[in-house]
mmCIF file of N, CA, C and O in Angstrom:
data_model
loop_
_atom_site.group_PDB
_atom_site.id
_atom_site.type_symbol
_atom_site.label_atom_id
_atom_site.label_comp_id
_atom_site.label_asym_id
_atom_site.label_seq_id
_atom_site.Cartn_x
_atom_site.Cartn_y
_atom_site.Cartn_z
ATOM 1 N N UNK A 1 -61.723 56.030 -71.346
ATOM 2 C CA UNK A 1 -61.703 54.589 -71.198
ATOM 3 C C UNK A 1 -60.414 53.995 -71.757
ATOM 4 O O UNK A 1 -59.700 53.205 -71.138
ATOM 5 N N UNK A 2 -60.193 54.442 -72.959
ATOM 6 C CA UNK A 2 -58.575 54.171 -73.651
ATOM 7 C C UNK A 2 -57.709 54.278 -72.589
ATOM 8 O O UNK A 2 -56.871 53.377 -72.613
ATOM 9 N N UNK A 3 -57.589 55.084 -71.612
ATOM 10 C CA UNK A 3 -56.189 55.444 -71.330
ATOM 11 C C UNK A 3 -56.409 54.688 -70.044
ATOM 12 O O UNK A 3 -55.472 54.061 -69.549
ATOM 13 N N UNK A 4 -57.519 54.713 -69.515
ATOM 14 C CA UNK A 4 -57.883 53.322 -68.438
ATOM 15 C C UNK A 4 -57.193 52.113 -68.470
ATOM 16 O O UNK A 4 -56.385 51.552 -67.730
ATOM 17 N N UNK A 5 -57.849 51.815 -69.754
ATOM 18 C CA UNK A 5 -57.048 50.195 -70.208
ATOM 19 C C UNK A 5 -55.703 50.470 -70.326
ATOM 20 O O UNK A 5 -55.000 49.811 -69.560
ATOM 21 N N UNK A 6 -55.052 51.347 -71.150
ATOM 22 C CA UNK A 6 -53.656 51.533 -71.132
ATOM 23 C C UNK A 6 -52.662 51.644 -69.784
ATOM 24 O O UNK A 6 -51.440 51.506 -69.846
ATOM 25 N N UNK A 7 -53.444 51.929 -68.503
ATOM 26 C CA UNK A 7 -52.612 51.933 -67.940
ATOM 27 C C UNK A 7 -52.692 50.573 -66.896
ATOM 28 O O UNK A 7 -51.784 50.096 -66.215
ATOM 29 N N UNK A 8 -54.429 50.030 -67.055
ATOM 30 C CA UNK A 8 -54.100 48.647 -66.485
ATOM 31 C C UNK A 8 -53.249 47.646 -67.248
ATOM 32 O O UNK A 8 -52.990 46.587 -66.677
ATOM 33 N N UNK A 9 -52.835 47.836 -68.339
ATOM 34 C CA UNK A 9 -52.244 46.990 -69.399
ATOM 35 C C UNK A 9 -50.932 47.431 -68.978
ATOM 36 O O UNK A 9 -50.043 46.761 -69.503
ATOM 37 N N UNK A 10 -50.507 48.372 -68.172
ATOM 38 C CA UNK A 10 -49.438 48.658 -67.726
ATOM 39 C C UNK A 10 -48.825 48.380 -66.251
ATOM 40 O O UNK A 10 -47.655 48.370 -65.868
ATOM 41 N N UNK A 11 -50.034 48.159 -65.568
ATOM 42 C CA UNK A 11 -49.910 47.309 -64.607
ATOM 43 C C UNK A 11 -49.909 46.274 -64.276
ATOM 44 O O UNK A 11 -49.436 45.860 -63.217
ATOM 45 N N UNK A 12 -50.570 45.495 -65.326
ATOM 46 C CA UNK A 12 -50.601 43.885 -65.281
ATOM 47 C C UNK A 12 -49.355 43.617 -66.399
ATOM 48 O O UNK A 12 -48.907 42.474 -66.300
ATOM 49 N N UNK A 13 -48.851 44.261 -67.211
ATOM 50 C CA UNK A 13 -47.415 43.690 -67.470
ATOM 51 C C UNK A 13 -46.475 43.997 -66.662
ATOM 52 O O UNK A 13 -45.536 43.201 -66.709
ATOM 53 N N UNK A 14 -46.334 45.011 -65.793
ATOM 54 C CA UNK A 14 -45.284 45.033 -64.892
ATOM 55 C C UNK A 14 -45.657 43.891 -63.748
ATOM 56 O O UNK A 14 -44.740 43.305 -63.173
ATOM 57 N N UNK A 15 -46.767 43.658 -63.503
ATOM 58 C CA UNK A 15 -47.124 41.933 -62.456
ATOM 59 C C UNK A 15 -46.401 41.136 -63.054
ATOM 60 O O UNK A 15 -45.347 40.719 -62.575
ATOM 61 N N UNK A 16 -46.721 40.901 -63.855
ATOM 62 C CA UNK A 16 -46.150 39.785 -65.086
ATOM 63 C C UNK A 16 -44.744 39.162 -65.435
ATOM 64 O O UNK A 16 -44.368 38.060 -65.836
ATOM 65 N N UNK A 17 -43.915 40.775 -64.989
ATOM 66 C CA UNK A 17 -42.813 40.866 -65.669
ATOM 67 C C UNK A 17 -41.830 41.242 -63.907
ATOM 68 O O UNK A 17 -40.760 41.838 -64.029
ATOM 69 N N UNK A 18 -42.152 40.975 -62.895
ATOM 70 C CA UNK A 18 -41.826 41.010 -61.764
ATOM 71 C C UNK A 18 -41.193 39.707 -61.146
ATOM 72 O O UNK A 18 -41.221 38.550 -61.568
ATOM 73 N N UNK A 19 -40.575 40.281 -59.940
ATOM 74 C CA UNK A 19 -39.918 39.030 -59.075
ATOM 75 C C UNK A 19 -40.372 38.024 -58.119
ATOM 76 O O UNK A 19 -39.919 37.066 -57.493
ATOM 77 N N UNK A 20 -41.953 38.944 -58.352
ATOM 78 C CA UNK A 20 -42.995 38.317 -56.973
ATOM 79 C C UNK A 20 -43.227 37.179 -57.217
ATOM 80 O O UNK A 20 -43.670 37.031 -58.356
ATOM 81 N N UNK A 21 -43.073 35.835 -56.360
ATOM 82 C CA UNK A 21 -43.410 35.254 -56.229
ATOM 83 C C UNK A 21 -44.500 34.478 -55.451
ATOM 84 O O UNK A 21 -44.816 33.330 -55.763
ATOM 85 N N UNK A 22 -45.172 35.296 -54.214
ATOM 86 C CA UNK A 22 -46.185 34.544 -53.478
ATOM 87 C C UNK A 22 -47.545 34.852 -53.899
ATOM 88 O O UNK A 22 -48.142 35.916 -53.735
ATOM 89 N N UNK A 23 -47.898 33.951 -54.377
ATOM 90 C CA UNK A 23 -49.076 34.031 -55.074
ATOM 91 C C UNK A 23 -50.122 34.800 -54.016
ATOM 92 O O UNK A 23 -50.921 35.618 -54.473
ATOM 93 N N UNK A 24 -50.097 34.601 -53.057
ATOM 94 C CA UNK A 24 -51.022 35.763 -52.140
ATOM 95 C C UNK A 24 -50.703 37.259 -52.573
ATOM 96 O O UNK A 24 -51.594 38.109 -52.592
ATOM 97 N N UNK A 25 -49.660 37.480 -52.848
ATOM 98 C CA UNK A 25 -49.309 39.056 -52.896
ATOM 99 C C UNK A 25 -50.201 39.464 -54.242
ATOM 100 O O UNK A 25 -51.050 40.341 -54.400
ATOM 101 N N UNK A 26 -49.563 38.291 -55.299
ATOM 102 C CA UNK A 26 -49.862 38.488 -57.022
ATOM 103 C C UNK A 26 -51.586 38.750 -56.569
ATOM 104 O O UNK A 26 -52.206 39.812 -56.607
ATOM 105 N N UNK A 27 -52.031 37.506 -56.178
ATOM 106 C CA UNK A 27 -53.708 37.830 -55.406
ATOM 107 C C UNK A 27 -54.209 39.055 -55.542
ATOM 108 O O UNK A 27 -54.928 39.609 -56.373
ATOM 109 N N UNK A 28 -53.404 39.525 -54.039
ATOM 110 C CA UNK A 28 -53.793 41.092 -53.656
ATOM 111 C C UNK A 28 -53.900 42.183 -55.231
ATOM 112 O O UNK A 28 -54.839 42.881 -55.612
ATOM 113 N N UNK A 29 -52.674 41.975 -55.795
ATOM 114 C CA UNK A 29 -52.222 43.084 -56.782
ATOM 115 C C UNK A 29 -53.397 42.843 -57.721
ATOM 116 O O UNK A 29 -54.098 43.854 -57.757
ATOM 117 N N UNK A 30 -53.822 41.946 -58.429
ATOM 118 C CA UNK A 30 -54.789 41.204 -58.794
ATOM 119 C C UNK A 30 -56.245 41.761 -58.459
ATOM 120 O O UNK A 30 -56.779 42.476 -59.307
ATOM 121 N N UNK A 31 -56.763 41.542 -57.548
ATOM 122 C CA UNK A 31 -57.792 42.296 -56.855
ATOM 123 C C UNK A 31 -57.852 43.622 -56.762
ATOM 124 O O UNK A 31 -58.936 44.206 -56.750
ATOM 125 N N UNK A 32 -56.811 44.186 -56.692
ATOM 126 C CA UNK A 32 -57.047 45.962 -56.713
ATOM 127 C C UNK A 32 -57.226 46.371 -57.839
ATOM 128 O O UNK A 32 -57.878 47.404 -57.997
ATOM 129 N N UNK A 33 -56.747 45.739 -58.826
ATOM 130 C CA UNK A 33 -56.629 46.115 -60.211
ATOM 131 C C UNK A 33 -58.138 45.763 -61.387
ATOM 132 O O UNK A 33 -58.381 46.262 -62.486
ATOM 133 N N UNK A 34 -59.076 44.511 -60.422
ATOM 134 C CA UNK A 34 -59.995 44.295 -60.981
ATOM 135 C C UNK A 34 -61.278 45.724 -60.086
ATOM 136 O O UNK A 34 -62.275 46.101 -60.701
ATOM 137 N N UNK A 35 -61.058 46.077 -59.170
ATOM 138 C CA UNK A 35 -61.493 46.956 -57.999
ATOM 139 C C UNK A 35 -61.214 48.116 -58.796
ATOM 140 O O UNK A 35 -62.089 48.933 -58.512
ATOM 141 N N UNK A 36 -60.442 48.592 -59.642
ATOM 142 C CA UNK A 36 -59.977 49.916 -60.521
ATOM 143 C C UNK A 36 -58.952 50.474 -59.869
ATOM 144 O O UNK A 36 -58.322 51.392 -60.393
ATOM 145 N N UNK A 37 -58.783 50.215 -59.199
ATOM 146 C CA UNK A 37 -57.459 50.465 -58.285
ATOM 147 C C UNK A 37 -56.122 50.155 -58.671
ATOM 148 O O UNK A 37 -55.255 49.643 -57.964
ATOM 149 N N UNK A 38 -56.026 50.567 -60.034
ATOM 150 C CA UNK A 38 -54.192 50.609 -60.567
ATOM 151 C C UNK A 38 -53.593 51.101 -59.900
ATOM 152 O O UNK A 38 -52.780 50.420 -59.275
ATOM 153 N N UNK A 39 -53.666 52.686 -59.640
ATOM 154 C CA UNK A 39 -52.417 52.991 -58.857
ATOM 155 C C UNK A 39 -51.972 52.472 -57.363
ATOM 156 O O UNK A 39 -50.848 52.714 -56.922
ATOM 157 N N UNK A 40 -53.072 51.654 -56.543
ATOM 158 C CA UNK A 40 -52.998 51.398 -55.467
ATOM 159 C C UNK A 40 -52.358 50.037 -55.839
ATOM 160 O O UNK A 40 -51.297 49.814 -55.255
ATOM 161 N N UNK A 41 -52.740 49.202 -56.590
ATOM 162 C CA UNK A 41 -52.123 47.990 -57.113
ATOM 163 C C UNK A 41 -50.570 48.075 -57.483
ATOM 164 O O UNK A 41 -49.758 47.200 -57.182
ATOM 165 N N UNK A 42 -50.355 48.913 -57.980
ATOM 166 C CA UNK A 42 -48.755 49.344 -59.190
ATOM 167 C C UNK A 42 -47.701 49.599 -57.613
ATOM 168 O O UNK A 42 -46.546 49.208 -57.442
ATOM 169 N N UNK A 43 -48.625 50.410 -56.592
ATOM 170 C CA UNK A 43 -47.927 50.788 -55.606
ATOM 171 C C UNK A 43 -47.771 49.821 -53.982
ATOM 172 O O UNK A 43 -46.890 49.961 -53.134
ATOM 173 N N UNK A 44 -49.148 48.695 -53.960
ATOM 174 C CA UNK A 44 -48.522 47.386 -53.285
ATOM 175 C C UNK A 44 -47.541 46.500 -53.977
ATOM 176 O O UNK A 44 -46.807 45.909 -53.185
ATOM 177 N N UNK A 45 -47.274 46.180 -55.560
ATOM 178 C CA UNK A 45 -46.361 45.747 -55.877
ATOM 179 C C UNK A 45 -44.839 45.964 -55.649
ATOM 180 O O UNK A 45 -43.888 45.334 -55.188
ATOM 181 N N UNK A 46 -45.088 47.148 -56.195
ATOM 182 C CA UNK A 46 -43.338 47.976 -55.947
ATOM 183 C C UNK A 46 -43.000 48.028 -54.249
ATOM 184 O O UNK A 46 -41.850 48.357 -53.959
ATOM 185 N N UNK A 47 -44.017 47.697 -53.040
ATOM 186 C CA UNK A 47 -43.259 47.711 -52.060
ATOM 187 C C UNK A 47 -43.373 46.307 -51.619
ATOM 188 O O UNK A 47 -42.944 46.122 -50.480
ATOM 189 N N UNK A 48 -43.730 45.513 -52.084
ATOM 190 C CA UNK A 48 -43.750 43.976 -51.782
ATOM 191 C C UNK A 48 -42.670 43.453 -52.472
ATOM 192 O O UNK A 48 -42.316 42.286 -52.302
ATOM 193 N N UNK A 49 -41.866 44.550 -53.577
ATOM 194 C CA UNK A 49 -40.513 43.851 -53.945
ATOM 195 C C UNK A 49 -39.272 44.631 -53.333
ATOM 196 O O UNK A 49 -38.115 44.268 -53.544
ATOM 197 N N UNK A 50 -39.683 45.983 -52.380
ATOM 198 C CA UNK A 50 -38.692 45.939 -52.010
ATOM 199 C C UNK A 50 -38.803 45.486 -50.799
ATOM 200 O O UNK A 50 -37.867 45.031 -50.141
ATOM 201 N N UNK A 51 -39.991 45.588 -50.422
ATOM 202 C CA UNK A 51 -39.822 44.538 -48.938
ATOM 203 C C UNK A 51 -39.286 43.327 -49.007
ATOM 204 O O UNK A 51 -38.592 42.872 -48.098
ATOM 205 N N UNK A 52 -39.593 42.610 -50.232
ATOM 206 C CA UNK A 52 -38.824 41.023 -50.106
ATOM 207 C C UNK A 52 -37.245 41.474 -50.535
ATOM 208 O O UNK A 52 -36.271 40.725 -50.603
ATOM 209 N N UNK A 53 -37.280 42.470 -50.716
ATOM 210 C CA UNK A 53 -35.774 42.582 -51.373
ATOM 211 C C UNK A 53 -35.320 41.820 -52.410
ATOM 212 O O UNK A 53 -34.189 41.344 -52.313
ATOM 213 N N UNK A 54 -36.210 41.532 -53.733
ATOM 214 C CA UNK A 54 -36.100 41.223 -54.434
ATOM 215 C C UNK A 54 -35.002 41.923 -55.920
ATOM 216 O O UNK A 54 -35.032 43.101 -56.279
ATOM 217 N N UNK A 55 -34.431 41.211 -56.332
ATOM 218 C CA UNK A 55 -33.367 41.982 -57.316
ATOM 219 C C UNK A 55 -34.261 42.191 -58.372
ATOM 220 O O UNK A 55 -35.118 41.358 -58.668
ATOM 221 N N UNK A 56 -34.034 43.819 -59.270
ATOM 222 C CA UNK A 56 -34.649 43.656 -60.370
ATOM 223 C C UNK A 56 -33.585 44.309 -61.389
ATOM 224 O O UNK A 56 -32.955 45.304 -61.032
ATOM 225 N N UNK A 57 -33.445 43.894 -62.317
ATOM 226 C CA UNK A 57 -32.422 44.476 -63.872
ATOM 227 C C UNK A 57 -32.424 46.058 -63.825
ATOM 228 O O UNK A 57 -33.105 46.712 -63.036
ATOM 229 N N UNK A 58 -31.834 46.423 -64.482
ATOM 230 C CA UNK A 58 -32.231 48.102 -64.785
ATOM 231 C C UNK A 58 -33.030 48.276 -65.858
ATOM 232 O O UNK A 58 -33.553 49.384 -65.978
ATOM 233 N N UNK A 59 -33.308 47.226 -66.879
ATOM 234 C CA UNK A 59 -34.488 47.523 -68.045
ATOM 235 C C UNK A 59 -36.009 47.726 -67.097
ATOM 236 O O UNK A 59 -36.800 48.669 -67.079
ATOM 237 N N UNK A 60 -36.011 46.213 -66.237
ATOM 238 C CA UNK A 60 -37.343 46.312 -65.580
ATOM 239 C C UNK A 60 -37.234 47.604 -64.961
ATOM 240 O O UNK A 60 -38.051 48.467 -65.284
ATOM 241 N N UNK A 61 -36.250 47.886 -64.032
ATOM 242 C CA UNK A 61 -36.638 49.619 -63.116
ATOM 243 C C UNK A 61 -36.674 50.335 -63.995
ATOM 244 O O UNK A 61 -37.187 51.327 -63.478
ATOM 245 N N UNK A 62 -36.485 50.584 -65.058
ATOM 246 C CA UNK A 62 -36.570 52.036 -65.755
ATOM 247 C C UNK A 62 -38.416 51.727 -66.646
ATOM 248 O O UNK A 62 -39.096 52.695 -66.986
ATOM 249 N N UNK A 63 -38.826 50.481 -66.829
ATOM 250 C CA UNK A 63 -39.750 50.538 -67.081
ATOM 251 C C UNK A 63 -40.766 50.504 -65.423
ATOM 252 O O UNK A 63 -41.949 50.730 -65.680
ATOM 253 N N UNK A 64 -40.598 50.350 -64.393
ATOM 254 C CA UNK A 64 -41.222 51.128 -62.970
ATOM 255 C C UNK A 64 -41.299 52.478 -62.913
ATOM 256 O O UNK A 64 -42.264 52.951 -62.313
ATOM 257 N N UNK A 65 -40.590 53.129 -63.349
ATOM 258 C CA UNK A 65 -40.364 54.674 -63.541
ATOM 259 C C UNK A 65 -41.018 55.164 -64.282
ATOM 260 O O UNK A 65 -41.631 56.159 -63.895
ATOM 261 N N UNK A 66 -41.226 54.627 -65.916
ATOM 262 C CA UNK A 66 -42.496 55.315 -66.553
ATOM 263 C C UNK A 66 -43.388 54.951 -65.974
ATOM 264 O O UNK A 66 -44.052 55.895 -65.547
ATOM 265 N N UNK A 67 -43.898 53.680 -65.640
ATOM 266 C CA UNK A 67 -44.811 53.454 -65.198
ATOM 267 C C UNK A 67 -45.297 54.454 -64.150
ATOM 268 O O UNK A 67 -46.208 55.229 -64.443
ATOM 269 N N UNK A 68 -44.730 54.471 -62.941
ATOM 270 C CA UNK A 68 -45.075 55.449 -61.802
ATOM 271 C C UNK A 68 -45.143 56.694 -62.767
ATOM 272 O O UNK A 68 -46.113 57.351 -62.389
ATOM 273 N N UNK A 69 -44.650 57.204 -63.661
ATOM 274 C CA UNK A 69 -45.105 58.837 -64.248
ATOM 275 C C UNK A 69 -45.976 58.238 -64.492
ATOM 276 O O UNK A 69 -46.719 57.857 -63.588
ATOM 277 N N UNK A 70 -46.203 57.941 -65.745
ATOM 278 C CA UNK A 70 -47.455 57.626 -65.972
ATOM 279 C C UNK A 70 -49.057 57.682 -65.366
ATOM 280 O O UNK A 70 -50.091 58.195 -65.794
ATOM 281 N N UNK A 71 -48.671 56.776 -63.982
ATOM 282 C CA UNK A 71 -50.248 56.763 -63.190
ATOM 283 C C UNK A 71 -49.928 57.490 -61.939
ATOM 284 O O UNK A 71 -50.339 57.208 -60.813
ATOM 285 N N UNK A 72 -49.015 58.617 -62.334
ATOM 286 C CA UNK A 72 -48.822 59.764 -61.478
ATOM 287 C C UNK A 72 -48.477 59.196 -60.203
ATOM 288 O O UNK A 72 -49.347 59.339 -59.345
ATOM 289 N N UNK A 73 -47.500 58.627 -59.880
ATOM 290 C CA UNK A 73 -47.266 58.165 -58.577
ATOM 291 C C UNK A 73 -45.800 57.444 -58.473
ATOM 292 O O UNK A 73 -45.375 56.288 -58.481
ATOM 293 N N UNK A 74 -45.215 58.887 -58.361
ATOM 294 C CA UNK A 74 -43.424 58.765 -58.504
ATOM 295 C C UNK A 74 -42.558 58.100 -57.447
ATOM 296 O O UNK A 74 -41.429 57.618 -57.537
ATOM 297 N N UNK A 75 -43.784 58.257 -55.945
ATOM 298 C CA UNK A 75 -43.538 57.778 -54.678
ATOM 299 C C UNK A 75 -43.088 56.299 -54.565
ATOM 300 O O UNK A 75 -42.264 55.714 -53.862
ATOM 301 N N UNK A 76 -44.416 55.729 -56.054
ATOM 302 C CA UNK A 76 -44.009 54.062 -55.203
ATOM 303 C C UNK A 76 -42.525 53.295 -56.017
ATOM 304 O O UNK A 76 -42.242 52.099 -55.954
ATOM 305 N N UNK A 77 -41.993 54.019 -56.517
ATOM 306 C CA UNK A 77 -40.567 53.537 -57.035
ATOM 307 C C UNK A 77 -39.460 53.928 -55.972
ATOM 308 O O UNK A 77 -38.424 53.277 -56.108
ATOM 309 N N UNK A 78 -39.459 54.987 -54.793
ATOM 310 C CA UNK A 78 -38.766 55.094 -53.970
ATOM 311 C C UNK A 78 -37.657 53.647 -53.773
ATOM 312 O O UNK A 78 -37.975 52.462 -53.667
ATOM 313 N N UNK A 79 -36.582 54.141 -53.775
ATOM 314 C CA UNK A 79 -35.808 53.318 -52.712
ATOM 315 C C UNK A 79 -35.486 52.094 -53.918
ATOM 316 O O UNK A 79 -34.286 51.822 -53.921
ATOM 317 N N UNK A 80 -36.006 51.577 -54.581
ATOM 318 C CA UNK A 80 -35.966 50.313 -56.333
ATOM 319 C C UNK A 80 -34.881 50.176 -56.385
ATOM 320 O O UNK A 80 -34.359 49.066 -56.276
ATOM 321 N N UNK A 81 -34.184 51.334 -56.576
ATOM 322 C CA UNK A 81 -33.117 51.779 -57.277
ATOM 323 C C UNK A 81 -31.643 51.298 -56.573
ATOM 324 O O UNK A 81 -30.467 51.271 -56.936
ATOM 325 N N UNK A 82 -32.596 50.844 -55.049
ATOM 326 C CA UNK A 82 -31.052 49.671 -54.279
ATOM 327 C C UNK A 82 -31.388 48.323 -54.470
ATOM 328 O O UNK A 82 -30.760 47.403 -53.947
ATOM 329 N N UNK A 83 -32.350 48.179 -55.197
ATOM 330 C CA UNK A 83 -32.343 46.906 -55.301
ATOM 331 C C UNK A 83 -32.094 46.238 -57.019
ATOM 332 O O UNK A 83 -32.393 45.100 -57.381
ATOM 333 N N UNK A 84 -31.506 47.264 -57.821
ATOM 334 C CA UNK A 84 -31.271 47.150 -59.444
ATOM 335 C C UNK A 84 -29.343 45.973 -59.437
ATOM 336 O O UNK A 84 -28.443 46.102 -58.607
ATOM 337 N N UNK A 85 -29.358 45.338 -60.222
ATOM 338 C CA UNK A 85 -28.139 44.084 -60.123
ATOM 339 C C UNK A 85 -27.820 43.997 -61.753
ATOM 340 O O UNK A 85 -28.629 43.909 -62.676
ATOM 341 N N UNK A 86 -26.347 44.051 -61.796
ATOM 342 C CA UNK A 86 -25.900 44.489 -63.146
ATOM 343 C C UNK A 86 -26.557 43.087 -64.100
ATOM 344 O O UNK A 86 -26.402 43.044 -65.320
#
């Protein structure tokens, strides 16, 4: 159960701490995550920012990266890494 919470606490600060802005998306991410569905949540986020092509820092991507180790899912950081801005 600990490591449950630890990693929704890891998904709802990376929501938190994101570029998303349409509250429908935040919604969605939102709903999967109350559903138990972190990794499916962690992994509509990360492609709803690169679909918007949203810029993110390199502190935030390198904290996407543990994250994806973390809830075992290295896939949904693909591609981030063109969208990082000094």
């Amino acid at each position: 159960m600990e490591q449950y919470l630890s990693l929704r606490n890891l998904v709802s600060d990376s929501l938190e701490d994101s570029p998303l802005t349409s509250e429908e998306v935040i919604a969605d991410v939102r709903h999967l995550m109350s559903a138990g569905e972190e990794g499916l949540a962690f992994d509509t986020m990360c492609s709803w920012i690169y679909e918007e092509i949203l810029p993110i820092d390199l502190a935030y991507f390198e904290r996407l990266v543990s994250a994806a180790q973390e809830l075992g899912n290295p896939r949904s950081i693909d591609k981030l890494d063109e969208l990082v801005v000094d």
